[in-house]
Tab-separated table of C-alpha atoms in Angstrom:
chain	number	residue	atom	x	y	z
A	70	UNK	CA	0.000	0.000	0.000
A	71	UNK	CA	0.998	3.848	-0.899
A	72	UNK	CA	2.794	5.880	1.490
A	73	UNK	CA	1.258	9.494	1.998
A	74	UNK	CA	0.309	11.227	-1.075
A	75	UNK	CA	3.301	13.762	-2.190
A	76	UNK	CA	2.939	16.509	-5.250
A	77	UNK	CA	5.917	17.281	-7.009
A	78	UNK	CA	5.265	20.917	-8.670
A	79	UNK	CA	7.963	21.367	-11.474
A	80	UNK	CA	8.258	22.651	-14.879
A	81	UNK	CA	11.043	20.893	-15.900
A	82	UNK	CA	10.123	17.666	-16.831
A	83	UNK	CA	13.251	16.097	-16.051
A	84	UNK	CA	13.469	17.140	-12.517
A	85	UNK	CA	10.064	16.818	-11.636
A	86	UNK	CA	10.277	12.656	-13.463
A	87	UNK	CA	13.592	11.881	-11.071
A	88	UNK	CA	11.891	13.286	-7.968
A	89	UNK	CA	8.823	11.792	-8.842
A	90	UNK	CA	10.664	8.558	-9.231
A	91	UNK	CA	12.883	8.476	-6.031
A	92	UNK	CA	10.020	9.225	-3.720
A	93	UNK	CA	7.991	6.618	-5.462
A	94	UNK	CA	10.598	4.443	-4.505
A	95	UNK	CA	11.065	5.393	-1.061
A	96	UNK	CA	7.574	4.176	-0.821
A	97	UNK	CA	5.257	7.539	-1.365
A	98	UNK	CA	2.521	8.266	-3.263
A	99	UNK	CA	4.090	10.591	-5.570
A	100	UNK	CA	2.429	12.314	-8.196
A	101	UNK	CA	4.055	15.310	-10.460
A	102	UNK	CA	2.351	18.330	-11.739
A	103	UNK	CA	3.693	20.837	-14.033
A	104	UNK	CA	2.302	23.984	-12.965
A	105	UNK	CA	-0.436	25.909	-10.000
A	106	UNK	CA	-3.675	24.653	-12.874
A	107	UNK	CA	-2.283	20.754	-12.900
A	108	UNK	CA	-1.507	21.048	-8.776
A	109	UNK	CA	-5.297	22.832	-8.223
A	110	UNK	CA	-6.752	19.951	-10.704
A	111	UNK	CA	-5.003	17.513	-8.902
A	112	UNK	CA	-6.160	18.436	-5.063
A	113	UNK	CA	-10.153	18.313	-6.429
A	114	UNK	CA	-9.877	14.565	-6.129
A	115	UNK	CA	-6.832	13.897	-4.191
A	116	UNK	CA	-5.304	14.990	-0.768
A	117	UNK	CA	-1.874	15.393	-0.417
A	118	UNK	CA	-0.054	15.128	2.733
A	119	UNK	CA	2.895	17.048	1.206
A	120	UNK	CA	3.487	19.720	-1.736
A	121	UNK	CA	7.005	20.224	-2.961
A	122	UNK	CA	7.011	22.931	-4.806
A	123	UNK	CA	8.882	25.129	-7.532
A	124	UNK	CA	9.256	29.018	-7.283
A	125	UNK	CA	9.825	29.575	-10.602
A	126	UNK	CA	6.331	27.999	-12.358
A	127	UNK	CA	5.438	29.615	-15.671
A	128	UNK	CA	1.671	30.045	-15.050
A	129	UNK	CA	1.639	31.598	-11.153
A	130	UNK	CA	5.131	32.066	-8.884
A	131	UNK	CA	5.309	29.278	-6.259
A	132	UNK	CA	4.967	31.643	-3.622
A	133	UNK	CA	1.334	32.546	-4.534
A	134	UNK	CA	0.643	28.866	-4.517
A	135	UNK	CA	2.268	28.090	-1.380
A	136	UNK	CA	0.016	31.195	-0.022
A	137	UNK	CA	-2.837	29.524	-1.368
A	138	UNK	CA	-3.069	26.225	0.216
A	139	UNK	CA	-1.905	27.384	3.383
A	140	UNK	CA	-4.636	29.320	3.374
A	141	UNK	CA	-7.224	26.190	1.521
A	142	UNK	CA	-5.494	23.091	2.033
A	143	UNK	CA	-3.390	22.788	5.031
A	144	UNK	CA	-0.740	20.488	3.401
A	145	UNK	CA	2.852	20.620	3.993
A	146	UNK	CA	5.148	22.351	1.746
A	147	UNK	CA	8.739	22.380	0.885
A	148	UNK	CA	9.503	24.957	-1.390
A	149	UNK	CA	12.411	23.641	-4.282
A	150	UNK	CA	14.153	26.845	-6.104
A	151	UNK	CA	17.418	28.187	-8.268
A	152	UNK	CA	16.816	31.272	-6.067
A	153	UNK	CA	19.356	31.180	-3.192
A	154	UNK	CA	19.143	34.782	-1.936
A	155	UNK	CA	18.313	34.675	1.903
A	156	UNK	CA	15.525	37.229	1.017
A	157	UNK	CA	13.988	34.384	-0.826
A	158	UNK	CA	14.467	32.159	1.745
A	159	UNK	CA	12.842	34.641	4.197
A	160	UNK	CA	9.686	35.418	1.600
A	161	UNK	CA	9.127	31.286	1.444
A	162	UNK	CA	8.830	30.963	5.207
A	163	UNK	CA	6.959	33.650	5.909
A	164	UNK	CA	3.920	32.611	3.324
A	165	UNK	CA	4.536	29.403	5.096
A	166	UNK	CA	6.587	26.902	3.543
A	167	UNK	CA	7.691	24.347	6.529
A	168	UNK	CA	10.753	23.707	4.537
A	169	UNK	CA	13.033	25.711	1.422
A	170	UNK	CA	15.489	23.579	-0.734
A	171	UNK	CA	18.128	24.961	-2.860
A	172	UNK	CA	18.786	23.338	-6.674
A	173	UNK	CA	20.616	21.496	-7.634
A	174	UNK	CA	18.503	18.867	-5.355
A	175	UNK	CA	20.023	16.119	-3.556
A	176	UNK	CA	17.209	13.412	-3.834
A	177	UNK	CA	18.718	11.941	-0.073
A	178	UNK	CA	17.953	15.069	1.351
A	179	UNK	CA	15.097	15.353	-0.623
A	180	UNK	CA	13.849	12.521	1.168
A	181	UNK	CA	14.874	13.378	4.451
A	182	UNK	CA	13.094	16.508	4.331
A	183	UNK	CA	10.392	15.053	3.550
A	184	UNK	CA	10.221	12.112	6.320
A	185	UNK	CA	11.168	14.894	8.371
A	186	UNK	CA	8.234	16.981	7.673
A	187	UNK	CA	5.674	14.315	8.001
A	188	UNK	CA	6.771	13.590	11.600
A	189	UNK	CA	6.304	17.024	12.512
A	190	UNK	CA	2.781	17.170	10.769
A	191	UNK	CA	1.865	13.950	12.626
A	192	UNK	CA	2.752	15.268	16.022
A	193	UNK	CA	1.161	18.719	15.064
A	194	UNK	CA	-2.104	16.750	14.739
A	195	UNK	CA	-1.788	14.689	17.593
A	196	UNK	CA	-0.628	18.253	20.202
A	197	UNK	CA	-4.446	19.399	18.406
A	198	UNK	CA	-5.926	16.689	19.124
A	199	UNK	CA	-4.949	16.403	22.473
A	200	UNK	CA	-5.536	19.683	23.066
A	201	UNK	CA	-9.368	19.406	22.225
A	202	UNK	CA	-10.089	16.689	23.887
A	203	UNK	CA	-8.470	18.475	26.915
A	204	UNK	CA	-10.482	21.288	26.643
A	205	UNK	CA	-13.453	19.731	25.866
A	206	UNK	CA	-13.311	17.731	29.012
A	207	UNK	CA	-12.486	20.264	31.193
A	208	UNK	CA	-16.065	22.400	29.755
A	209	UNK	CA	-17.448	18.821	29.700
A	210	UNK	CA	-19.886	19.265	32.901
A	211	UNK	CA	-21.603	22.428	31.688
A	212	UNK	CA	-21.631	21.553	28.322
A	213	UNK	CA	-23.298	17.897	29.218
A	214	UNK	CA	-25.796	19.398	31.333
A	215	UNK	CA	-27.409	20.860	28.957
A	216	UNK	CA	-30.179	19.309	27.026
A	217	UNK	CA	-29.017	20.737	23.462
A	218	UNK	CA	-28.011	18.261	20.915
A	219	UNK	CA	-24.290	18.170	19.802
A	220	UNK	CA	-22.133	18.446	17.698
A	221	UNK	CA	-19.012	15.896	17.310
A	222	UNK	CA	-15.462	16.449	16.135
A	223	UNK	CA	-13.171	13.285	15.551
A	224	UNK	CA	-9.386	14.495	14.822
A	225	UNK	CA	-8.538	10.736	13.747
A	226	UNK	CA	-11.131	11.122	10.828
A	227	UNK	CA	-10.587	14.770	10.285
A	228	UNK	CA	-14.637	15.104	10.825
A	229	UNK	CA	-17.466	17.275	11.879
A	230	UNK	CA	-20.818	15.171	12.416
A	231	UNK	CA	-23.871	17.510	13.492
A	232	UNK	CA	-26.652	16.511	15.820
A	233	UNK	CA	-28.648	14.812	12.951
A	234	UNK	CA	-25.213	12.326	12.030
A	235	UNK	CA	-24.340	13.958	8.738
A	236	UNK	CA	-20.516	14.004	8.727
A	237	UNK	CA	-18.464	16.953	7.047
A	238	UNK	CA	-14.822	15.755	5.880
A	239	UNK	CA	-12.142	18.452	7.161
A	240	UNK	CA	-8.945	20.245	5.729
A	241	UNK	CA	-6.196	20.376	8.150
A	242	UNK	CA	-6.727	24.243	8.419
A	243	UNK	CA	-10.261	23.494	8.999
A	244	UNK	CA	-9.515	20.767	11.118
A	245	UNK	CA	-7.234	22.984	13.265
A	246	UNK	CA	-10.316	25.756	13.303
A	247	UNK	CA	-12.696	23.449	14.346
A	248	UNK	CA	-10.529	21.850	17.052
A	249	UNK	CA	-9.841	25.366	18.808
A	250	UNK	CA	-13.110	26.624	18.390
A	251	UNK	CA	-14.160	22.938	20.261
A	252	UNK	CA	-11.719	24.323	23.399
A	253	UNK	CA	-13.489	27.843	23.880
A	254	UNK	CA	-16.782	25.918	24.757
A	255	UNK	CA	-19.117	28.070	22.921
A	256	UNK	CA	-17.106	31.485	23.684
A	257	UNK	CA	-15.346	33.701	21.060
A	258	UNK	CA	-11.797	32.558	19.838
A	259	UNK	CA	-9.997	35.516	19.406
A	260	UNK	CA	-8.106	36.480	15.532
A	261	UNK	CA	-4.640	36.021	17.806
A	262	UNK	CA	-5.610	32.634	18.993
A	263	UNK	CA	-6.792	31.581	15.568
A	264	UNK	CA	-4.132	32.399	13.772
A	265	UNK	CA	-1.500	31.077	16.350
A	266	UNK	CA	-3.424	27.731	15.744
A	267	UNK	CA	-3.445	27.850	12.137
A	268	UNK	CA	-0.477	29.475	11.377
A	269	UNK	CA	1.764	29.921	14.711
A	270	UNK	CA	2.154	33.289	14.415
A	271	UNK	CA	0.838	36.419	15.542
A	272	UNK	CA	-2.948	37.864	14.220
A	273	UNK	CA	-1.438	40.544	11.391
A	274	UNK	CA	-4.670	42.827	10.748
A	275	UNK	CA	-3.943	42.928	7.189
A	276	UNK	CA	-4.248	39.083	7.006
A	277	UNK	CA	-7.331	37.673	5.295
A	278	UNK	CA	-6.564	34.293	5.604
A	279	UNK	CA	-8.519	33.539	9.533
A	280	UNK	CA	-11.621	35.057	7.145
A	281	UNK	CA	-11.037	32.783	4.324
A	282	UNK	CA	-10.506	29.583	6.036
A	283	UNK	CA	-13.497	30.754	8.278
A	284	UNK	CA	-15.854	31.217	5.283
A	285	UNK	CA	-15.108	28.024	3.751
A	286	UNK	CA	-15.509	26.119	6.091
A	287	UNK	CA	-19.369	28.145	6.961
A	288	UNK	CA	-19.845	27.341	3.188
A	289	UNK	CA	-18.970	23.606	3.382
A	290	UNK	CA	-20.857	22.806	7.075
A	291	UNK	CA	-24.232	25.043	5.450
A	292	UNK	CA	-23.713	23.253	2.355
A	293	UNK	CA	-23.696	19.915	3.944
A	294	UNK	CA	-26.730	20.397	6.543
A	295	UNK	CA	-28.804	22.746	4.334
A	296	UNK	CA	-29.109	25.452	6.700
A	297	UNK	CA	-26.900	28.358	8.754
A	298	UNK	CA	-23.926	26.963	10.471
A	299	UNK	CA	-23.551	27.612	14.079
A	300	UNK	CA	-20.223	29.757	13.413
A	301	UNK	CA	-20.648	33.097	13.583
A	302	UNK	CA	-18.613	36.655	13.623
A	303	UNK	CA	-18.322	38.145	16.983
A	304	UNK	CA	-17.827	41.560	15.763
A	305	UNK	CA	-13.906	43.081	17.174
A	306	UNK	CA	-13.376	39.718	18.438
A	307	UNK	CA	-13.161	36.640	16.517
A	308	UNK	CA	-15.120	33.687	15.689
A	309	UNK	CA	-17.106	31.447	18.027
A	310	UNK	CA	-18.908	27.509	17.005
A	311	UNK	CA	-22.240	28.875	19.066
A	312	UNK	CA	-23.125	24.682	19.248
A	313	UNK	CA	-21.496	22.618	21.834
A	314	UNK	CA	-18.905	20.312	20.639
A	315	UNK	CA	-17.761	17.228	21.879
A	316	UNK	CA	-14.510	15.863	20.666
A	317	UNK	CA	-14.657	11.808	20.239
A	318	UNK	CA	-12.189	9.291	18.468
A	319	UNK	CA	-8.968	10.300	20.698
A	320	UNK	CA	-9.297	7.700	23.097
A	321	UNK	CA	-10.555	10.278	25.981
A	322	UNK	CA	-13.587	11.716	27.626
């Protein structure tokens, strides 16, 4: 069976075959893509763990993309460029690349990067995990006293199920979102706490990104139950899930 799914993002069709190949034979799920269209065609049906991917793409500059599905997608990313200015370097990070590789690429470190980055991922989602099931148990009395149906979030499915069982699949972003938002107990989680969570940074007021993530996941939780979702805008606050929430599948509570 396939390791995680990786997308190699290169427009040189040599490069992008050899790293395709050596991660394929390290026991990944590799798949290549050419440019941002092939990579955005590609995540409709698939979900990769793992985006390695080119700065210099002909259709859209990697760093747009890597913007892009930090902000949609929540994979991992390891930017692969000529560029070697520390600038660069500095620009990849920021967007949010976990990792920035310098060509010519050494396929070893290649895949060490890689193995690398999926350990830290995997204990990322566990310390979330963990973390909502903590804080749902410690709001668990009040919360259970109540009569009002809930909702349930399982981190080991990356799930939402509301009160009437249908089940919403979740990004990692949203997955993140939904597990903070799970802690608060049906209080506001503030722009700085959100985007520490998502992003582990600092709330920037010119970022969009807490809105975006928000919004989509509003529009995929109403599409799903056919109705408003219980997340609303608390206005020079944040966000709050205004249903309780009750974190299962972690072996706790």
């Amino acid at each position: 069976m396939a390791g995680p799914t990786i997308v190699v993002v290169e427009d040189e069709n040599s490069l992008r075959s050899d790293m395709v190949e050596y991660l394929s034979s390290c026991g990944f799920d590799a798949i290549g893509a050419r440019d941002g269209t092939e990579l955005d065609r590609l995540l409709q049906t698939r979900t990769a763990a793992i985006v390695i991917l080119d700065v210099n793409l002909p259709d859209e500059d990697g760093f747009k993309i890597a913007a892009r599905l930090r902000d949609h997608h929540g994979a991992g990313i390891i930017m692969v460029t000529a560029r070697s200015s520390t600038v660069d370097r500095i620009v990849g990070l920021e967007i949010g690349a976990d990792a920035y590789l310098v060509k010519p690429v050494e396929l070893r470190e290649l895949e060490a990067q890689v193995k690398s980055l999926l350990r830290r991922l995997s204990e990322r989602a566990a310390e979330s995990a963990a973390q909502s099931a903590n804080g749902t148990a410690s709001g668990e009395a009040a919360i259970d006293g109540a009569d009002e149906a809930r909702w349930s979030l399982d981190p080991t499915e990356w799930s939402l199920t509301n009160p009437a069982g249908i089940r919403i699949s979740l990004t990692s972003m949203e997955m993140k979102l939904t597990s903070l938002l799970a802690t608060q107990a049906r209080k506001p989680a503030t722009r700085d706490q959100i985007s520490q969570a998502l992003y582990n940074r600092r709330w920037n007021p010119e970022d969009r990104s807490i809105d975006t993530v928000v919004g989509r996941l509003r529009h995929k939780v109403e599409g799903a139950i056919g109705g408003p979702a219980p997340l609303k805008s608390v206005h020079g606050v944040g966000y709050v899930f205004s249903a309780p929430i009750r974190v299962v599948g972690t072996g706790q509570g």
